[in-house]
């Protein structure tokens, strides 16, 4: 398996622009997670889906952030409009619901820079 | 807020030495996991220990869990330069599979 795939790997944009991050989870995994990592705040869970349904979005910073999972093999995280404080590395992770397998598998991340 | 707090924040050792990292958490857990992150990369799962387990081994890794003290430790024996990375503990509480990560320990293993 190719693992969790994220695109783009790097994104540089200007304040006010819309940014869309993409994630393809590992085939067969039921849960998908979006995280944000910064030096100041560490690794934060933004939202997670189970069977394509958002379960917990309490970590989404504000209305500028939205996430979708239209099917089991694709998810997007959108920021509109983007701000410099959104600059961070965004990780997607997936996991299986099988018993005794709580391990999450992380993608390589998208490094977002908002100028 | 972070569920887990790692200690120390940074650790520098010589190759061949053992490295010990500690994690404290606040609420009851189902399991505790350790992840490694190499610079600029995603996190990689290392080992999982369940709340009813006290110790677990995997290769050069040894994890202990003390639920009465709400703490865990990760021991890396005979460290190598390739072990240089950040190490995070993460916990699952209650139902579901939402992980809450700690603040991480930056380990540097020097030749």
mmCIF file with all atom_site columns, C-alpha atoms in Angstrom:
data_model
loop_
_atom_site.group_PDB
_atom_site.id
_atom_site.type_symbol
_atom_site.label_atom_id
_atom_site.label_alt_id
_atom_site.label_comp_id
_atom_site.label_asym_id
_atom_site.label_entity_id
_atom_site.label_seq_id
_atom_site.pdbx_PDB_ins_code
_atom_site.Cartn_x
_atom_site.Cartn_y
_atom_site.Cartn_z
_atom_site.occupancy
_atom_site.B_iso_or_equiv
_atom_site.pdbx_formal_charge
_atom_site.auth_seq_id
_atom_site.auth_comp_id
_atom_site.auth_asym_id
_atom_site.auth_atom_id
_atom_site.pdbx_PDB_model_num
ATOM 1   C CA . UNK A 1 1   ? 0.000   0.000  0.000  1.00 0.00 ? 1   UNK A CA 1
ATOM 2   C CA . UNK A 1 2   ? 1.216   3.527  -0.766 1.00 0.00 ? 2   UNK A CA 1
ATOM 3   C CA . UNK A 1 3   ? 0.290   4.836  2.653  1.00 0.00 ? 3   UNK A CA 1
ATOM 4   C CA . UNK A 1 4   ? -1.587  8.052  3.288  1.00 0.00 ? 4   UNK A CA 1
ATOM 5   C CA . UNK A 1 5   ? -1.149  10.446 0.393  1.00 0.00 ? 5   UNK A CA 1
ATOM 6   C CA . UNK A 1 6   ? -1.336  14.192 0.796  1.00 0.00 ? 6   UNK A CA 1
ATOM 7   C CA . UNK A 1 7   ? -1.168  16.943 -1.775 1.00 0.00 ? 7   UNK A CA 1
ATOM 8   C CA . UNK A 1 8   ? 0.284   19.382 -2.276 1.00 0.00 ? 8   UNK A CA 1
ATOM 9   C CA . UNK A 1 9   ? 3.432   18.841 -0.196 1.00 0.00 ? 9   UNK A CA 1
ATOM 10  C CA . UNK A 1 10  ? 4.132   22.547 -0.092 1.00 0.00 ? 10  UNK A CA 1
ATOM 11  C CA . UNK A 1 11  ? 1.803   25.468 -0.602 1.00 0.00 ? 11  UNK A CA 1
ATOM 12  C CA . UNK A 1 12  ? 2.679   29.139 -0.575 1.00 0.00 ? 12  UNK A CA 1
ATOM 13  C CA . UNK A 1 13  ? -0.180  31.560 -0.919 1.00 0.00 ? 13  UNK A CA 1
ATOM 14  C CA . UNK A 1 14  ? -1.106  35.117 -0.124 1.00 0.00 ? 14  UNK A CA 1
ATOM 15  C CA . UNK A 1 15  ? -3.386  36.237 2.636  1.00 0.00 ? 15  UNK A CA 1
ATOM 16  C CA . UNK A 1 16  ? -7.015  36.122 1.598  1.00 0.00 ? 16  UNK A CA 1
ATOM 17  C CA . UNK A 1 17  ? -6.613  33.317 -0.907 1.00 0.00 ? 17  UNK A CA 1
ATOM 18  C CA . UNK A 1 18  ? -8.444  30.014 -0.683 1.00 0.00 ? 18  UNK A CA 1
ATOM 19  C CA . UNK A 1 19  ? -6.335  26.972 0.117  1.00 0.00 ? 19  UNK A CA 1
ATOM 20  C CA . UNK A 1 20  ? -7.400  23.367 -0.413 1.00 0.00 ? 20  UNK A CA 1
ATOM 21  C CA . UNK A 1 21  ? -5.437  20.484 1.040  1.00 0.00 ? 21  UNK A CA 1
ATOM 22  C CA . UNK A 1 22  ? -6.112  16.956 -0.104 1.00 0.00 ? 22  UNK A CA 1
ATOM 23  C CA . UNK A 1 23  ? -5.776  13.557 1.461  1.00 0.00 ? 23  UNK A CA 1
ATOM 24  C CA . UNK A 1 24  ? -6.168  9.975  0.309  1.00 0.00 ? 24  UNK A CA 1
ATOM 25  C CA . UNK A 1 25  ? -6.312  7.566  3.266  1.00 0.00 ? 25  UNK A CA 1
ATOM 26  C CA . UNK A 1 26  ? -5.062  4.004  3.268  1.00 0.00 ? 26  UNK A CA 1
ATOM 27  C CA . UNK A 1 27  ? -7.514  1.757  1.493  1.00 0.00 ? 27  UNK A CA 1
ATOM 28  C CA . UNK A 1 28  ? -9.859  0.015  3.937  1.00 0.00 ? 28  UNK A CA 1
ATOM 29  C CA . UNK A 1 29  ? -9.339  2.470  6.774  1.00 0.00 ? 29  UNK A CA 1
ATOM 30  C CA . UNK A 1 30  ? -12.558 3.797  8.283  1.00 0.00 ? 30  UNK A CA 1
ATOM 31  C CA . UNK A 1 31  ? -11.268 6.839  10.149 1.00 0.00 ? 31  UNK A CA 1
ATOM 32  C CA . UNK A 1 32  ? -9.539  9.919  8.833  1.00 0.00 ? 32  UNK A CA 1
ATOM 33  C CA . UNK A 1 33  ? -7.948  12.694 10.880 1.00 0.00 ? 33  UNK A CA 1
ATOM 34  C CA . UNK A 1 34  ? -6.711  16.183 10.060 1.00 0.00 ? 34  UNK A CA 1
ATOM 35  C CA . UNK A 1 35  ? -4.015  17.664 12.304 1.00 0.00 ? 35  UNK A CA 1
ATOM 36  C CA . UNK A 1 36  ? -2.133  20.936 12.365 1.00 0.00 ? 36  UNK A CA 1
ATOM 37  C CA . UNK A 1 37  ? 1.383   21.248 13.752 1.00 0.00 ? 37  UNK A CA 1
ATOM 38  C CA . UNK A 1 38  ? 3.098   24.479 14.747 1.00 0.00 ? 38  UNK A CA 1
ATOM 39  C CA . UNK A 1 39  ? 6.011   25.263 17.003 1.00 0.00 ? 39  UNK A CA 1
ATOM 40  C CA . UNK A 1 40  ? 3.797   27.255 19.328 1.00 0.00 ? 40  UNK A CA 1
ATOM 41  C CA . UNK A 1 41  ? 0.824   24.927 19.649 1.00 0.00 ? 41  UNK A CA 1
ATOM 42  C CA . UNK A 1 42  ? 2.296   21.541 18.862 1.00 0.00 ? 42  UNK A CA 1
ATOM 43  C CA . UNK A 1 43  ? 0.134   18.897 17.188 1.00 0.00 ? 43  UNK A CA 1
ATOM 44  C CA . UNK A 1 44  ? -3.572  19.701 17.243 1.00 0.00 ? 44  UNK A CA 1
ATOM 45  C CA . UNK A 1 45  ? -6.452  17.572 16.021 1.00 0.00 ? 45  UNK A CA 1
ATOM 46  C CA . UNK A 1 46  ? -8.692  19.676 13.806 1.00 0.00 ? 46  UNK A CA 1
ATOM 47  C CA . UNK A 1 47  ? -11.375 17.182 12.799 1.00 0.00 ? 47  UNK A CA 1
ATOM 48  C CA . UNK A 1 48  ? -11.906 13.502 12.346 1.00 0.00 ? 48  UNK A CA 1
ATOM 49  C CA . UNK A 1 49  ? -14.245 11.415 10.249 1.00 0.00 ? 49  UNK A CA 1
ATOM 50  C CA . UNK A 1 50  ? -15.497 7.896  10.714 1.00 0.00 ? 50  UNK A CA 1
ATOM 51  C CA . UNK A 1 51  ? -17.071 6.162  7.729  1.00 0.00 ? 51  UNK A CA 1
ATOM 52  C CA . UNK A 1 52  ? -17.045 9.534  5.921  1.00 0.00 ? 52  UNK A CA 1
ATOM 53  C CA . UNK A 1 53  ? -19.068 11.251 8.659  1.00 0.00 ? 53  UNK A CA 1
ATOM 54  C CA . UNK A 1 54  ? -17.523 14.075 10.717 1.00 0.00 ? 54  UNK A CA 1
ATOM 55  C CA . UNK A 1 55  ? -17.412 12.892 14.331 1.00 0.00 ? 55  UNK A CA 1
ATOM 56  C CA . UNK A 1 56  ? -15.518 15.613 16.137 1.00 0.00 ? 56  UNK A CA 1
ATOM 57  C CA . UNK A 1 57  ? -14.768 19.018 14.650 1.00 0.00 ? 57  UNK A CA 1
ATOM 58  C CA . UNK A 1 58  ? -14.171 20.789 17.954 1.00 0.00 ? 58  UNK A CA 1
ATOM 59  C CA . UNK A 1 59  ? -10.592 21.505 16.941 1.00 0.00 ? 59  UNK A CA 1
ATOM 60  C CA . UNK A 1 60  ? -11.475 23.457 13.823 1.00 0.00 ? 60  UNK A CA 1
ATOM 61  C CA . UNK A 1 61  ? -10.239 26.967 14.625 1.00 0.00 ? 61  UNK A CA 1
ATOM 62  C CA . UNK A 1 62  ? -13.034 28.994 13.090 1.00 0.00 ? 62  UNK A CA 1
ATOM 63  C CA . UNK A 1 63  ? -15.484 29.214 10.229 1.00 0.00 ? 63  UNK A CA 1
ATOM 64  C CA . UNK A 1 64  ? -12.697 29.844 7.769  1.00 0.00 ? 64  UNK A CA 1
ATOM 65  C CA . UNK A 1 65  ? -11.832 26.180 8.040  1.00 0.00 ? 65  UNK A CA 1
ATOM 66  C CA . UNK A 1 66  ? -13.980 23.446 6.533  1.00 0.00 ? 66  UNK A CA 1
ATOM 67  C CA . UNK A 1 67  ? -13.414 19.769 5.809  1.00 0.00 ? 67  UNK A CA 1
ATOM 68  C CA . UNK A 1 68  ? -15.216 17.255 3.680  1.00 0.00 ? 68  UNK A CA 1
ATOM 69  C CA . UNK A 1 69  ? -15.014 13.567 3.021  1.00 0.00 ? 69  UNK A CA 1
ATOM 70  C CA . UNK A 1 70  ? -17.196 12.824 -0.001 1.00 0.00 ? 70  UNK A CA 1
ATOM 71  C CA . UNK A 1 71  ? -16.119 9.186  -0.154 1.00 0.00 ? 71  UNK A CA 1
ATOM 72  C CA . UNK A 1 72  ? -13.943 6.662  1.636  1.00 0.00 ? 72  UNK A CA 1
ATOM 73  C CA . UNK A 1 73  ? -10.867 7.461  -0.411 1.00 0.00 ? 73  UNK A CA 1
ATOM 74  C CA . UNK A 1 74  ? -10.719 11.251 -0.405 1.00 0.00 ? 74  UNK A CA 1
ATOM 75  C CA . UNK A 1 75  ? -10.890 14.184 1.966  1.00 0.00 ? 75  UNK A CA 1
ATOM 76  C CA . UNK A 1 76  ? -10.246 17.900 1.692  1.00 0.00 ? 76  UNK A CA 1
ATOM 77  C CA . UNK A 1 77  ? -9.421  20.605 4.197  1.00 0.00 ? 77  UNK A CA 1
ATOM 78  C CA . UNK A 1 78  ? -10.219 24.080 2.967  1.00 0.00 ? 78  UNK A CA 1
ATOM 79  C CA . UNK A 1 79  ? -9.201  27.430 4.383  1.00 0.00 ? 79  UNK A CA 1
ATOM 80  C CA . UNK A 1 80  ? -11.031 30.448 3.028  1.00 0.00 ? 80  UNK A CA 1
ATOM 81  C CA . UNK A 1 81  ? -9.824  33.130 3.392  1.00 0.00 ? 81  UNK A CA 1
ATOM 82  C CA . UNK A 1 82  ? -6.348  32.170 4.515  1.00 0.00 ? 82  UNK A CA 1
ATOM 83  C CA . UNK A 1 83  ? -4.380  34.232 7.036  1.00 0.00 ? 83  UNK A CA 1
ATOM 84  C CA . UNK A 1 84  ? -0.664  34.289 7.956  1.00 0.00 ? 84  UNK A CA 1
ATOM 85  C CA . UNK A 1 85  ? -1.437  32.608 11.301 1.00 0.00 ? 85  UNK A CA 1
ATOM 86  C CA . UNK A 1 86  ? -2.675  29.571 9.373  1.00 0.00 ? 86  UNK A CA 1
ATOM 87  C CA . UNK A 1 87  ? 0.918   28.854 8.351  1.00 0.00 ? 87  UNK A CA 1
ATOM 88  C CA . UNK A 1 88  ? 1.697   25.380 9.655  1.00 0.00 ? 88  UNK A CA 1
ATOM 89  C CA . UNK A 1 89  ? 2.216   21.795 8.607  1.00 0.00 ? 89  UNK A CA 1
ATOM 90  C CA . UNK A 1 90  ? -1.083  20.013 8.089  1.00 0.00 ? 90  UNK A CA 1
ATOM 91  C CA . UNK A 1 91  ? -1.140  16.256 8.479  1.00 0.00 ? 91  UNK A CA 1
ATOM 92  C CA . UNK A 1 92  ? -3.741  13.757 7.461  1.00 0.00 ? 92  UNK A CA 1
ATOM 93  C CA . UNK A 1 93  ? -3.870  10.367 9.162  1.00 0.00 ? 93  UNK A CA 1
ATOM 94  C CA . UNK A 1 94  ? -6.048  7.305  8.834  1.00 0.00 ? 94  UNK A CA 1
ATOM 95  C CA . UNK A 1 95  ? -6.803  4.269  10.937 1.00 0.00 ? 95  UNK A CA 1
ATOM 96  C CA . UNK A 1 96  ? -8.831  1.106  10.905 1.00 0.00 ? 96  UNK A CA 1
ATOM 97  C CA . UNK A 1 97  ? -11.768 0.354  13.173 1.00 0.00 ? 97  UNK A CA 1
ATOM 98  C CA . UNK A 1 98  ? -10.704 -3.232 13.627 1.00 0.00 ? 98  UNK A CA 1
ATOM 99  C CA . UNK A 1 99  ? -10.357 -4.237 17.282 1.00 0.00 ? 99  UNK A CA 1
ATOM 100 C CA . UNK A 1 100 ? -6.944  -3.727 18.839 1.00 0.00 ? 100 UNK A CA 1
ATOM 101 C CA . UNK A 1 101 ? -5.772  -1.483 16.021 1.00 0.00 ? 101 UNK A CA 1
ATOM 102 C CA . UNK A 1 102 ? -5.864  2.098  17.248 1.00 0.00 ? 102 UNK A CA 1
ATOM 103 C CA . UNK A 1 103 ? -2.714  2.973  15.348 1.00 0.00 ? 103 UNK A CA 1
ATOM 104 C CA . UNK A 1 104 ? -2.889  6.016  13.148 1.00 0.00 ? 104 UNK A CA 1
ATOM 105 C CA . UNK A 1 105 ? -0.914  6.203  9.919  1.00 0.00 ? 105 UNK A CA 1
ATOM 106 C CA . UNK A 1 106 ? 0.237   9.656  8.988  1.00 0.00 ? 106 UNK A CA 1
ATOM 107 C CA . UNK A 1 107 ? 0.806   11.213 5.612  1.00 0.00 ? 107 UNK A CA 1
ATOM 108 C CA . UNK A 1 108 ? 3.922   13.271 4.853  1.00 0.00 ? 108 UNK A CA 1
ATOM 109 C CA . UNK A 1 109 ? 2.112   16.532 5.540  1.00 0.00 ? 109 UNK A CA 1
ATOM 110 C CA . UNK A 1 110 ? 1.459   19.737 3.632  1.00 0.00 ? 110 UNK A CA 1
ATOM 111 C CA . UNK A 1 111 ? 3.615   22.689 4.612  1.00 0.00 ? 111 UNK A CA 1
ATOM 112 C CA . UNK A 1 112 ? 1.443   25.777 4.221  1.00 0.00 ? 112 UNK A CA 1
ATOM 113 C CA . UNK A 1 113 ? 2.893   29.270 4.156  1.00 0.00 ? 113 UNK A CA 1
ATOM 114 C CA . UNK A 1 114 ? 0.500   32.197 4.025  1.00 0.00 ? 114 UNK A CA 1
ATOM 115 C CA . UNK A 1 115 ? 2.229   35.472 3.196  1.00 0.00 ? 115 UNK A CA 1
ATOM 116 C CA . UNK B 2 1   ? -4.949  21.596 25.989 1.00 0.00 ? 1   UNK B CA 1
ATOM 117 C CA . UNK B 2 2   ? -2.433  18.789 25.727 1.00 0.00 ? 2   UNK B CA 1
ATOM 118 C CA . UNK B 2 3   ? -3.387  15.521 27.390 1.00 0.00 ? 3   UNK B CA 1
ATOM 119 C CA . UNK B 2 4   ? 0.214   14.397 27.555 1.00 0.00 ? 4   UNK B CA 1
ATOM 120 C CA . UNK B 2 5   ? 3.280   16.221 28.702 1.00 0.00 ? 5   UNK B CA 1
ATOM 121 C CA . UNK B 2 6   ? 6.645   14.770 27.774 1.00 0.00 ? 6   UNK B CA 1
ATOM 122 C CA . UNK B 2 7   ? 9.741   15.126 29.857 1.00 0.00 ? 7   UNK B CA 1
ATOM 123 C CA . UNK B 2 8   ? 12.387  16.154 29.058 1.00 0.00 ? 8   UNK B CA 1
ATOM 124 C CA . UNK B 2 9   ? 11.583  18.530 26.238 1.00 0.00 ? 9   UNK B CA 1
ATOM 125 C CA . UNK B 2 10  ? 15.000  17.872 24.730 1.00 0.00 ? 10  UNK B CA 1
ATOM 126 C CA . UNK B 2 11  ? 17.582  15.154 25.276 1.00 0.00 ? 11  UNK B CA 1
ATOM 127 C CA . UNK B 2 12  ? 21.062  14.809 23.851 1.00 0.00 ? 12  UNK B CA 1
ATOM 128 C CA . UNK B 2 13  ? 23.033  11.584 24.259 1.00 0.00 ? 13  UNK B CA 1
ATOM 129 C CA . UNK B 2 14  ? 25.934  9.699  22.701 1.00 0.00 ? 14  UNK B CA 1
ATOM 130 C CA . UNK B 2 15  ? 25.422  6.800  20.363 1.00 0.00 ? 15  UNK B CA 1
ATOM 131 C CA . UNK B 2 16  ? 25.197  3.550  22.281 1.00 0.00 ? 16  UNK B CA 1
ATOM 132 C CA . UNK B 2 17  ? 23.665  5.124  25.368 1.00 0.00 ? 17  UNK B CA 1
ATOM 133 C CA . UNK B 2 18  ? 20.091  4.553  26.470 1.00 0.00 ? 18  UNK B CA 1
ATOM 134 C CA . UNK B 2 19  ? 17.464  7.258  26.125 1.00 0.00 ? 19  UNK B CA 1
ATOM 135 C CA . UNK B 2 20  ? 14.508  7.545  28.472 1.00 0.00 ? 20  UNK B CA 1
ATOM 136 C CA . UNK B 2 21  ? 11.527  9.784  27.833 1.00 0.00 ? 21  UNK B CA 1
ATOM 137 C CA . UNK B 2 22  ? 8.580   10.237 30.146 1.00 0.00 ? 22  UNK B CA 1
ATOM 138 C CA . UNK B 2 23  ? 4.973   11.127 29.509 1.00 0.00 ? 23  UNK B CA 1
ATOM 139 C CA . UNK B 2 24  ? 2.327   12.209 31.975 1.00 0.00 ? 24  UNK B CA 1
ATOM 140 C CA . UNK B 2 25  ? -1.340  12.459 31.197 1.00 0.00 ? 25  UNK B CA 1
ATOM 141 C CA . UNK B 2 26  ? -4.411  13.779 32.948 1.00 0.00 ? 26  UNK B CA 1
ATOM 142 C CA . UNK B 2 27  ? -7.439  11.545 32.435 1.00 0.00 ? 27  UNK B CA 1
ATOM 143 C CA . UNK B 2 28  ? -8.116  7.817  32.383 1.00 0.00 ? 28  UNK B CA 1
ATOM 144 C CA . UNK B 2 29  ? -7.053  6.175  29.153 1.00 0.00 ? 29  UNK B CA 1
ATOM 145 C CA . UNK B 2 30  ? -7.850  3.153  27.002 1.00 0.00 ? 30  UNK B CA 1
ATOM 146 C CA . UNK B 2 31  ? -4.337  2.956  25.669 1.00 0.00 ? 31  UNK B CA 1
ATOM 147 C CA . UNK B 2 32  ? -1.195  5.001  25.248 1.00 0.00 ? 32  UNK B CA 1
ATOM 148 C CA . UNK B 2 33  ? 0.885   5.123  22.109 1.00 0.00 ? 33  UNK B CA 1
ATOM 149 C CA . UNK B 2 34  ? 4.318   6.427  21.222 1.00 0.00 ? 34  UNK B CA 1
ATOM 150 C CA . UNK B 2 35  ? 5.109   7.988  17.873 1.00 0.00 ? 35  UNK B CA 1
ATOM 151 C CA . UNK B 2 36  ? 8.327   9.210  16.288 1.00 0.00 ? 36  UNK B CA 1
ATOM 152 C CA . UNK B 2 37  ? 8.659   12.180 13.966 1.00 0.00 ? 37  UNK B CA 1
ATOM 153 C CA . UNK B 2 38  ? 11.757  12.775 11.914 1.00 0.00 ? 38  UNK B CA 1
ATOM 154 C CA . UNK B 2 39  ? 12.352  16.369 10.940 1.00 0.00 ? 39  UNK B CA 1
ATOM 155 C CA . UNK B 2 40  ? 10.004  17.443 8.174  1.00 0.00 ? 40  UNK B CA 1
ATOM 156 C CA . UNK B 2 41  ? 8.167   14.140 8.103  1.00 0.00 ? 41  UNK B CA 1
ATOM 157 C CA . UNK B 2 42  ? 4.899   12.667 9.295  1.00 0.00 ? 42  UNK B CA 1
ATOM 158 C CA . UNK B 2 43  ? 4.573   10.749 12.538 1.00 0.00 ? 43  UNK B CA 1
ATOM 159 C CA . UNK B 2 44  ? 5.314   7.039  12.650 1.00 0.00 ? 44  UNK B CA 1
ATOM 160 C CA . UNK B 2 45  ? 3.716   4.723  15.170 1.00 0.00 ? 45  UNK B CA 1
ATOM 161 C CA . UNK B 2 46  ? 6.217   2.931  17.411 1.00 0.00 ? 46  UNK B CA 1
ATOM 162 C CA . UNK B 2 47  ? 4.337   1.015  20.064 1.00 0.00 ? 47  UNK B CA 1
ATOM 163 C CA . UNK B 2 48  ? 0.979   0.806  21.828 1.00 0.00 ? 48  UNK B CA 1
ATOM 164 C CA . UNK B 2 49  ? 0.381   -0.200 25.442 1.00 0.00 ? 49  UNK B CA 1
ATOM 165 C CA . UNK B 2 50  ? -3.092  -0.843 26.792 1.00 0.00 ? 50  UNK B CA 1
ATOM 166 C CA . UNK B 2 51  ? -4.364  0.383  30.129 1.00 0.00 ? 51  UNK B CA 1
ATOM 167 C CA . UNK B 2 52  ? -4.251  -3.138 31.594 1.00 0.00 ? 52  UNK B CA 1
ATOM 168 C CA . UNK B 2 53  ? -0.611  -3.646 30.588 1.00 0.00 ? 53  UNK B CA 1
ATOM 169 C CA . UNK B 2 54  ? 2.389   -2.516 32.595 1.00 0.00 ? 54  UNK B CA 1
ATOM 170 C CA . UNK B 2 55  ? 5.269   -3.109 30.230 1.00 0.00 ? 55  UNK B CA 1
ATOM 171 C CA . UNK B 2 56  ? 5.792   -3.826 26.573 1.00 0.00 ? 56  UNK B CA 1
ATOM 172 C CA . UNK B 2 57  ? 8.823   -4.437 24.379 1.00 0.00 ? 57  UNK B CA 1
ATOM 173 C CA . UNK B 2 58  ? 9.475   -4.010 20.698 1.00 0.00 ? 58  UNK B CA 1
ATOM 174 C CA . UNK B 2 59  ? 13.039  -4.434 19.483 1.00 0.00 ? 59  UNK B CA 1
ATOM 175 C CA . UNK B 2 60  ? 15.149  -1.798 21.244 1.00 0.00 ? 60  UNK B CA 1
ATOM 176 C CA . UNK B 2 61  ? 12.050  -0.104 22.644 1.00 0.00 ? 61  UNK B CA 1
ATOM 177 C CA . UNK B 2 62  ? 10.631  -0.670 26.089 1.00 0.00 ? 62  UNK B CA 1
ATOM 178 C CA . UNK B 2 63  ? 7.485   1.072  27.254 1.00 0.00 ? 63  UNK B CA 1
ATOM 179 C CA . UNK B 2 64  ? 6.097   1.104  30.771 1.00 0.00 ? 64  UNK B CA 1
ATOM 180 C CA . UNK B 2 65  ? 2.736   2.355  31.961 1.00 0.00 ? 65  UNK B CA 1
ATOM 181 C CA . UNK B 2 66  ? 1.736   3.312  35.483 1.00 0.00 ? 66  UNK B CA 1
ATOM 182 C CA . UNK B 2 67  ? -1.956  4.132  35.479 1.00 0.00 ? 67  UNK B CA 1
ATOM 183 C CA . UNK B 2 68  ? -1.927  5.015  39.183 1.00 0.00 ? 68  UNK B CA 1
ATOM 184 C CA . UNK B 2 69  ? 0.560   7.795  38.455 1.00 0.00 ? 69  UNK B CA 1
ATOM 185 C CA . UNK B 2 70  ? -0.879  8.509  34.997 1.00 0.00 ? 70  UNK B CA 1
ATOM 186 C CA . UNK B 2 71  ? 2.557   8.218  33.468 1.00 0.00 ? 71  UNK B CA 1
ATOM 187 C CA . UNK B 2 72  ? 4.461   6.256  30.867 1.00 0.00 ? 72  UNK B CA 1
ATOM 188 C CA . UNK B 2 73  ? 8.082   5.980  29.878 1.00 0.00 ? 73  UNK B CA 1
ATOM 189 C CA . UNK B 2 74  ? 9.787   5.077  26.628 1.00 0.00 ? 74  UNK B CA 1
ATOM 190 C CA . UNK B 2 75  ? 13.252  3.583  26.792 1.00 0.00 ? 75  UNK B CA 1
ATOM 191 C CA . UNK B 2 76  ? 15.395  3.285  23.683 1.00 0.00 ? 76  UNK B CA 1
ATOM 192 C CA . UNK B 2 77  ? 18.366  1.049  24.323 1.00 0.00 ? 77  UNK B CA 1
ATOM 193 C CA . UNK B 2 78  ? 21.698  1.206  22.514 1.00 0.00 ? 78  UNK B CA 1
ATOM 194 C CA . UNK B 2 79  ? 20.716  4.376  20.709 1.00 0.00 ? 79  UNK B CA 1
ATOM 195 C CA . UNK B 2 80  ? 21.845  5.123  17.173 1.00 0.00 ? 80  UNK B CA 1
ATOM 196 C CA . UNK B 2 81  ? 22.244  8.362  15.265 1.00 0.00 ? 81  UNK B CA 1
ATOM 197 C CA . UNK B 2 82  ? 19.193  7.320  13.230 1.00 0.00 ? 82  UNK B CA 1
ATOM 198 C CA . UNK B 2 83  ? 17.098  7.512  16.406 1.00 0.00 ? 83  UNK B CA 1
ATOM 199 C CA . UNK B 2 84  ? 17.444  11.301 16.312 1.00 0.00 ? 84  UNK B CA 1
ATOM 200 C CA . UNK B 2 85  ? 13.852  12.527 16.102 1.00 0.00 ? 85  UNK B CA 1
ATOM 201 C CA . UNK B 2 86  ? 10.991  13.910 18.144 1.00 0.00 ? 86  UNK B CA 1
ATOM 202 C CA . UNK B 2 87  ? 9.022   11.417 20.193 1.00 0.00 ? 87  UNK B CA 1
ATOM 203 C CA . UNK B 2 88  ? 5.388   11.923 21.150 1.00 0.00 ? 88  UNK B CA 1
ATOM 204 C CA . UNK B 2 89  ? 3.081   10.081 23.460 1.00 0.00 ? 89  UNK B CA 1
ATOM 205 C CA . UNK B 2 90  ? -0.596  9.979  22.570 1.00 0.00 ? 90  UNK B CA 1
ATOM 206 C CA . UNK B 2 91  ? -3.623  8.731  24.436 1.00 0.00 ? 91  UNK B CA 1
ATOM 207 C CA . UNK B 2 92  ? -7.069  7.490  23.584 1.00 0.00 ? 92  UNK B CA 1
ATOM 208 C CA . UNK B 2 93  ? -9.782  8.139  26.122 1.00 0.00 ? 93  UNK B CA 1
ATOM 209 C CA . UNK B 2 94  ? -13.357 6.952  26.190 1.00 0.00 ? 94  UNK B CA 1
ATOM 210 C CA . UNK B 2 95  ? -15.027 5.707  23.040 1.00 0.00 ? 95  UNK B CA 1
ATOM 211 C CA . UNK B 2 96  ? -13.899 6.372  19.528 1.00 0.00 ? 96  UNK B CA 1
ATOM 212 C CA . UNK B 2 97  ? -10.339 6.559  18.287 1.00 0.00 ? 97  UNK B CA 1
ATOM 213 C CA . UNK B 2 98  ? -9.443  10.182 18.813 1.00 0.00 ? 98  UNK B CA 1
ATOM 214 C CA . UNK B 2 99  ? -5.787  10.552 19.791 1.00 0.00 ? 99  UNK B CA 1
ATOM 215 C CA . UNK B 2 100 ? -4.542  13.395 21.944 1.00 0.00 ? 100 UNK B CA 1
ATOM 216 C CA . UNK B 2 101 ? -0.825  14.061 21.544 1.00 0.00 ? 101 UNK B CA 1
ATOM 217 C CA . UNK B 2 102 ? 1.684   15.299 24.058 1.00 0.00 ? 102 UNK B CA 1
ATOM 218 C CA . UNK B 2 103 ? 4.197   18.050 23.580 1.00 0.00 ? 103 UNK B CA 1
ATOM 219 C CA . UNK B 2 104 ? 7.037   15.796 22.464 1.00 0.00 ? 104 UNK B CA 1
ATOM 220 C CA . UNK B 2 105 ? 10.665  15.137 23.384 1.00 0.00 ? 105 UNK B CA 1
ATOM 221 C CA . UNK B 2 106 ? 13.389  16.077 20.917 1.00 0.00 ? 106 UNK B CA 1
ATOM 222 C CA . UNK B 2 107 ? 16.070  13.401 21.014 1.00 0.00 ? 107 UNK B CA 1
ATOM 223 C CA . UNK B 2 108 ? 19.480  13.977 19.511 1.00 0.00 ? 108 UNK B CA 1
ATOM 224 C CA . UNK B 2 109 ? 21.890  11.061 19.310 1.00 0.00 ? 109 UNK B CA 1
ATOM 225 C CA . UNK B 2 110 ? 25.426  12.146 18.565 1.00 0.00 ? 110 UNK B CA 1
ATOM 226 C CA . UNK B 2 111 ? 28.174  10.031 17.067 1.00 0.00 ? 111 UNK B CA 1
#
